[in-house]
Amino acid sequence: RKEVEQDPGPFNVPEGATVAFNCTYSNSASQSFFWYRQDCRKEPKLLMSVYSSGNEDGRFTAQLNRASQYISLLIRDSKLSDSATYLCVVNQGNQGGKLIFGQGTELSVKP
Amino acid sequence: GAVVSQHPSWVICKSGTSVKIECRSLDFQATTMFWYRQFPKQSLMLMATSNEGSKATYEQGVEKDKFLINHASLTLSTLTVTSAHPEDSSFYICSAQQGATSPQHFGDGTRLSIL
């Protein structure tokens, strides 16, 4: 089993749609959680950290369920500029800050 | 804030050349820097973890004599690909981190093409 698993994608959605990404992690001792986005041929950029209480940043909402070892990202009112690959990332905390990346879920928002 | 600069952004060179890539954290001190490689359509693969003033920790399968890492200060790490060959062509990305549970901030990446 992979340490971090994401929906395989790709997701093709129209502008304005709401889209949800799911992610599970295998190590229950994991300490911090993030969503990154990566545009084609570019470096990953931090989208948001994920907290147990859930957190929202504009159109983006992230949720963490430690009991289920499950992380989600919800994008509301999707824009063309949201098209990218979304990476679920976990920091296990006991490996000197090493991040474990999911394989990414590609999102394509169409007009 | 949290800006990481990577240089150069694009390198094309002949087989057998050694290539040096710099990674700088511009507005914070990074306790740890990481070097990744990414092939097309694949996820990032961690190559090594670098702490200032100590030897880098390499992931399994990564040749330490091939990929030399120097972490001279809390704001600068370098990766040297020695005697590069076409199979070393890839997208190399560094990241910097302030604390062990903090997010990593990535440099722009270096696209390396070996002819």
mmCIF file of C-alpha atoms in Angstrom:
data_model
loop_
_atom_site.group_PDB
_atom_site.id
_atom_site.type_symbol
_atom_site.label_atom_id
_atom_site.label_comp_id
_atom_site.label_asym_id
_atom_site.label_seq_id
_atom_site.Cartn_x
_atom_site.Cartn_y
_atom_site.Cartn_z
ATOM 1 C CA ARG A 1 0.000 0.000 0.000
ATOM 2 C CA LYS A 2 1.305 3.452 -0.871
ATOM 3 C CA GLU A 3 2.029 5.775 2.034
ATOM 4 C CA VAL A 4 -0.147 8.516 0.545
ATOM 5 C CA GLU A 5 -2.858 7.688 -1.954
ATOM 6 C CA GLN A 6 -4.986 10.043 -3.977
ATOM 7 C CA ASP A 7 -7.845 9.778 -6.447
ATOM 8 C CA PRO A 8 -6.213 8.804 -9.736
ATOM 9 C CA GLY A 9 -7.969 11.437 -11.857
ATOM 10 C CA PRO A 10 -7.924 13.239 -14.181
ATOM 11 C CA PHE A 11 -10.933 15.328 -13.232
ATOM 12 C CA ASN A 12 -12.521 17.265 -16.068
ATOM 13 C CA VAL A 13 -15.069 19.787 -14.843
ATOM 14 C CA PRO A 14 -16.847 22.866 -16.215
ATOM 15 C CA GLU A 15 -16.167 26.314 -14.846
ATOM 16 C CA GLY A 16 -18.172 26.984 -11.710
ATOM 17 C CA ALA A 17 -18.291 23.347 -10.654
ATOM 18 C CA THR A 18 -17.444 22.118 -7.185
ATOM 19 C CA VAL A 19 -14.784 19.445 -7.112
ATOM 20 C CA ALA A 20 -13.508 17.323 -4.242
ATOM 21 C CA PHE A 21 -10.204 15.529 -3.940
ATOM 22 C CA ASN A 22 -9.655 12.661 -1.552
ATOM 23 C CA CYS A 23 -6.467 11.399 0.007
ATOM 24 C CA THR A 24 -5.588 8.708 2.526
ATOM 25 C CA TYR A 25 -2.336 8.128 4.396
ATOM 26 C CA SER A 26 -1.033 4.971 5.994
ATOM 27 C CA ASN A 27 1.113 6.197 8.889
ATOM 28 C CA SER A 28 -1.054 7.068 11.874
ATOM 29 C CA ALA A 29 1.881 8.937 13.449
ATOM 30 C CA SER A 30 1.897 11.529 10.673
ATOM 31 C CA GLN A 31 2.011 15.011 12.099
ATOM 32 C CA SER A 32 1.330 17.617 9.461
ATOM 33 C CA PHE A 33 -0.570 17.697 6.234
ATOM 34 C CA PHE A 34 -0.613 19.921 3.194
ATOM 35 C CA TRP A 35 -2.130 20.407 -0.219
ATOM 36 C CA TYR A 36 0.195 21.630 -2.943
ATOM 37 C CA ARG A 37 -0.630 22.459 -6.531
ATOM 38 C CA GLN A 38 1.746 21.886 -9.382
ATOM 39 C CA ASP A 39 1.314 23.435 -12.795
ATOM 40 C CA CYS A 40 2.722 21.690 -15.815
ATOM 41 C CA ARG A 41 6.521 21.875 -15.889
ATOM 42 C CA LYS A 42 6.620 24.035 -12.755
ATOM 43 C CA GLU A 43 7.541 23.529 -9.117
ATOM 44 C CA PRO A 44 4.898 22.612 -6.495
ATOM 45 C CA LYS A 45 3.401 25.567 -4.657
ATOM 46 C CA LEU A 46 1.871 25.331 -1.215
ATOM 47 C CA LEU A 47 -1.896 25.733 -1.481
ATOM 48 C CA MET A 48 -2.764 25.274 2.163
ATOM 49 C CA SER A 49 -1.884 23.418 5.318
ATOM 50 C CA VAL A 50 -4.575 21.093 6.665
ATOM 51 C CA TYR A 51 -5.687 21.232 10.282
ATOM 52 C CA SER A 52 -7.796 18.852 12.332
ATOM 53 C CA SER A 53 -10.475 21.500 12.788
ATOM 54 C CA GLY A 54 -10.727 21.989 9.050
ATOM 55 C CA ASN A 55 -9.719 25.199 7.380
ATOM 56 C CA GLU A 56 -10.907 27.382 4.579
ATOM 57 C CA ASP A 57 -9.144 29.813 2.283
ATOM 58 C CA GLY A 58 -11.526 31.521 -0.086
ATOM 59 C CA ARG A 59 -12.939 28.896 -2.433
ATOM 60 C CA PHE A 60 -10.760 26.166 -0.965
ATOM 61 C CA THR A 61 -11.671 24.050 2.053
ATOM 62 C CA ALA A 62 -9.438 21.371 3.529
ATOM 63 C CA GLN A 63 -10.484 18.708 6.005
ATOM 64 C CA LEU A 64 -8.513 16.199 8.040
ATOM 65 C CA ASN A 65 -9.896 13.122 9.757
ATOM 66 C CA ARG A 66 -7.119 11.592 11.842
ATOM 67 C CA ALA A 67 -9.228 8.613 12.905
ATOM 68 C CA SER A 68 -9.838 7.634 9.283
ATOM 69 C CA GLN A 69 -6.425 8.896 8.114
ATOM 70 C CA TYR A 70 -8.222 10.832 5.439
ATOM 71 C CA ILE A 71 -7.626 14.278 3.960
ATOM 72 C CA SER A 72 -9.829 16.169 1.529
ATOM 73 C CA LEU A 73 -9.747 19.321 -0.539
ATOM 74 C CA LEU A 74 -12.890 20.983 -1.826
ATOM 75 C CA ILE A 75 -12.771 23.629 -4.533
ATOM 76 C CA ARG A 76 -15.945 25.663 -5.024
ATOM 77 C CA ASP A 77 -16.826 27.737 -8.073
ATOM 78 C CA SER A 78 -13.847 26.363 -9.988
ATOM 79 C CA LYS A 79 -11.974 28.683 -12.344
ATOM 80 C CA LEU A 80 -9.973 27.943 -15.464
ATOM 81 C CA SER A 81 -6.877 28.937 -13.506
ATOM 82 C CA ASP A 82 -7.504 26.111 -11.034
ATOM 83 C CA SER A 83 -6.379 23.629 -13.704
ATOM 84 C CA ALA A 84 -3.302 21.931 -12.265
ATOM 85 C CA THR A 85 -2.187 18.784 -10.493
ATOM 86 C CA TYR A 86 -3.091 18.739 -6.804
ATOM 87 C CA LEU A 87 -0.680 16.956 -4.494
ATOM 88 C CA CYS A 88 -1.639 15.570 -1.100
ATOM 89 C CA VAL A 89 1.434 15.766 1.105
ATOM 90 C CA VAL A 90 2.127 14.329 4.533
ATOM 91 C CA ASN A 91 4.950 15.081 6.957
ATOM 92 C CA GLN A 92 5.531 12.174 9.267
ATOM 93 C CA GLY A 93 7.486 14.354 11.634
ATOM 94 C CA ASN A 94 9.933 11.699 12.694
ATOM 95 C CA GLN A 95 12.067 11.772 9.587
ATOM 96 C CA GLY A 96 13.555 15.229 9.866
ATOM 97 C CA GLY A 97 10.830 16.987 7.947
ATOM 98 C CA LYS A 98 10.717 14.598 5.020
ATOM 99 C CA LEU A 99 7.517 14.919 3.010
ATOM 100 C CA ILE A 100 5.620 12.038 1.523
ATOM 101 C CA PHE A 101 3.826 12.966 -1.702
ATOM 102 C CA GLY A 102 0.739 11.445 -3.195
ATOM 103 C CA GLN A 103 0.884 10.767 -6.896
ATOM 104 C CA GLY A 104 -1.256 13.827 -7.579
ATOM 105 C CA THR A 105 -4.694 14.316 -9.082
ATOM 106 C CA GLU A 106 -4.929 16.283 -12.288
ATOM 107 C CA LEU A 107 -7.733 18.813 -12.568
ATOM 108 C CA SER A 108 -8.810 20.336 -15.843
ATOM 109 C CA VAL A 109 -11.432 23.091 -15.700
ATOM 110 C CA LYS A 110 -13.124 23.736 -19.039
ATOM 111 C CA PRO A 111 -15.013 26.851 -20.186
ATOM 112 C CA GLY B 1 7.370 35.474 2.414
ATOM 113 C CA ALA B 2 9.001 32.040 2.177
ATOM 114 C CA VAL B 3 10.749 32.582 -1.116
ATOM 115 C CA VAL B 4 13.174 29.991 -2.412
ATOM 116 C CA SER B 5 15.353 30.813 -5.387
ATOM 117 C CA GLN B 6 16.886 28.137 -7.573
ATOM 118 C CA HIS B 7 19.456 28.767 -10.247
ATOM 119 C CA PRO B 8 19.883 28.074 -13.109
ATOM 120 C CA SER B 9 16.375 27.400 -14.345
ATOM 121 C CA TRP B 10 17.470 25.646 -17.536
ATOM 122 C CA VAL B 11 20.711 23.890 -18.463
ATOM 123 C CA ILE B 12 21.661 22.188 -21.699
ATOM 124 C CA CYS B 13 25.111 20.653 -21.828
ATOM 125 C CA LYS B 14 27.194 17.867 -23.295
ATOM 126 C CA SER B 15 27.530 14.438 -21.807
ATOM 127 C CA GLY B 16 30.359 14.247 -19.270
ATOM 128 C CA THR B 17 29.910 17.795 -17.994
ATOM 129 C CA SER B 18 29.347 18.499 -14.319
ATOM 130 C CA VAL B 19 26.440 20.800 -13.514
ATOM 131 C CA LYS B 20 25.977 22.803 -10.326
ATOM 132 C CA ILE B 21 22.547 23.916 -9.142
ATOM 133 C CA GLU B 22 22.067 26.458 -6.356
ATOM 134 C CA CYS B 23 19.151 26.703 -3.967
ATOM 135 C CA ARG B 24 18.715 29.747 -1.728
ATOM 136 C CA SER B 25 16.110 30.639 0.845
ATOM 137 C CA LEU B 26 15.767 34.391 0.429
ATOM 138 C CA ASP B 27 13.750 35.521 3.415
ATOM 139 C CA PHE B 28 14.118 32.815 6.031
ATOM 140 C CA GLN B 29 16.714 30.498 7.482
ATOM 141 C CA ALA B 30 16.204 26.923 6.401
ATOM 142 C CA THR B 31 17.202 24.258 8.889
ATOM 143 C CA THR B 32 16.792 21.673 6.179
ATOM 144 C CA MET B 33 16.878 21.673 2.414
ATOM 145 C CA PHE B 34 15.711 18.871 0.178
ATOM 146 C CA TRP B 35 16.570 17.889 -3.373
ATOM 147 C CA TYR B 36 14.021 16.210 -5.616
ATOM 148 C CA ARG B 37 13.933 14.920 -9.151
ATOM 149 C CA GLN B 38 10.838 14.649 -11.276
ATOM 150 C CA PHE B 39 10.457 12.804 -14.563
ATOM 151 C CA PRO B 40 7.583 13.642 -16.935
ATOM 152 C CA LYS B 41 4.146 12.567 -15.709
ATOM 153 C CA GLN B 42 5.609 11.297 -12.447
ATOM 154 C CA SER B 43 5.549 12.544 -8.885
ATOM 155 C CA LEU B 44 8.511 14.145 -7.169
ATOM 156 C CA MET B 45 11.174 11.732 -6.012
ATOM 157 C CA LEU B 46 13.228 12.753 -3.013
ATOM 158 C CA MET B 47 16.931 12.394 -3.705
ATOM 159 C CA ALA B 48 18.499 13.680 -0.501
ATOM 160 C CA THR B 49 17.967 15.666 2.673
ATOM 161 C CA SER B 50 20.522 18.283 3.572
ATOM 162 C CA ASN B 51 21.138 19.941 6.930
ATOM 163 C CA GLU B 52 23.458 22.886 7.279
ATOM 164 C CA GLY B 53 26.950 21.884 8.318
ATOM 165 C CA SER B 54 26.418 18.139 8.076
ATOM 166 C CA LYS B 55 26.512 15.477 5.409
ATOM 167 C CA ALA B 56 23.442 14.967 3.292
ATOM 168 C CA THR B 57 21.246 11.923 3.783
ATOM 169 C CA TYR B 58 20.623 10.206 0.467
ATOM 170 C CA GLU B 59 17.597 8.129 -0.432
ATOM 171 C CA GLN B 60 18.058 4.546 -1.428
ATOM 172 C CA GLY B 61 19.275 4.191 -4.982
ATOM 173 C CA VAL B 62 20.714 7.708 -5.230
ATOM 174 C CA GLU B 63 24.471 7.739 -5.788
ATOM 175 C CA LYS B 64 26.128 10.142 -3.397
ATOM 176 C CA ASP B 65 29.261 10.355 -5.532
ATOM 177 C CA LYS B 66 27.165 11.240 -8.551
ATOM 178 C CA PHE B 67 25.009 13.846 -6.863
ATOM 179 C CA LEU B 68 27.169 15.950 -4.585
ATOM 180 C CA ILE B 69 25.361 18.109 -2.080
ATOM 181 C CA ASN B 70 26.881 20.958 -0.136
ATOM 182 C CA HIS B 71 24.937 22.893 2.466
ATOM 183 C CA ALA B 72 27.274 25.687 3.447
ATOM 184 C CA SER B 73 24.853 27.957 5.270
ATOM 185 C CA LEU B 74 21.284 28.201 6.512
ATOM 186 C CA THR B 75 20.299 29.876 3.251
ATOM 187 C CA LEU B 76 22.273 28.013 0.591
ATOM 188 C CA SER B 77 22.505 24.447 -0.625
ATOM 189 C CA THR B 78 24.065 23.252 -3.874
ATOM 190 C CA LEU B 79 23.615 20.086 -5.904
ATOM 191 C CA THR B 80 26.325 19.099 -8.358
ATOM 192 C CA VAL B 81 25.507 16.463 -10.938
ATOM 193 C CA THR B 82 28.925 15.062 -11.760
ATOM 194 C CA SER B 83 29.799 13.709 -15.203
ATOM 195 C CA ALA B 84 26.188 14.029 -16.316
ATOM 196 C CA HIS B 85 24.782 11.661 -18.930
ATOM 197 C CA PRO B 86 21.547 11.761 -20.948
ATOM 198 C CA GLU B 87 19.759 9.582 -18.380
ATOM 199 C CA ASP B 88 20.356 12.344 -15.808
ATOM 200 C CA SER B 89 18.149 14.678 -17.834
ATOM 201 C CA SER B 90 15.265 15.610 -15.579
ATOM 202 C CA PHE B 91 13.579 18.386 -13.621
ATOM 203 C CA TYR B 92 15.507 18.991 -10.395
ATOM 204 C CA ILE B 93 13.731 20.878 -7.623
ATOM 205 C CA CYS B 94 14.971 22.008 -4.248
ATOM 206 C CA SER B 95 12.910 22.914 -1.223
ATOM 207 C CA ALA B 96 13.646 24.619 2.067
ATOM 208 C CA GLN B 97 12.043 24.188 5.449
ATOM 209 C CA GLN B 98 12.267 26.193 8.662
ATOM 210 C CA GLY B 99 11.224 23.487 11.089
ATOM 211 C CA ALA B 100 10.631 19.739 10.964
ATOM 212 C CA THR B 101 6.828 19.990 10.753
ATOM 213 C CA SER B 102 6.697 23.186 8.684
ATOM 214 C CA PRO B 103 5.702 23.101 5.035
ATOM 215 C CA GLN B 104 8.466 22.975 2.486
ATOM 216 C CA HIS B 105 8.797 25.835 0.052
ATOM 217 C CA PHE B 106 10.054 24.935 -3.371
ATOM 218 C CA GLY B 107 12.453 26.609 -5.731
ATOM 219 C CA ASP B 108 11.484 27.197 -9.365
ATOM 220 C CA GLY B 109 13.238 24.028 -10.449
ATOM 221 C CA THR B 110 16.065 23.403 -12.894
ATOM 222 C CA ARG B 111 15.373 21.667 -16.163
ATOM 223 C CA LEU B 112 18.526 19.728 -17.036
ATOM 224 C CA SER B 113 19.035 18.383 -20.552
ATOM 225 C CA ILE B 114 22.167 16.382 -21.289
ATOM 226 C CA LEU B 115 22.956 15.874 -24.972
#
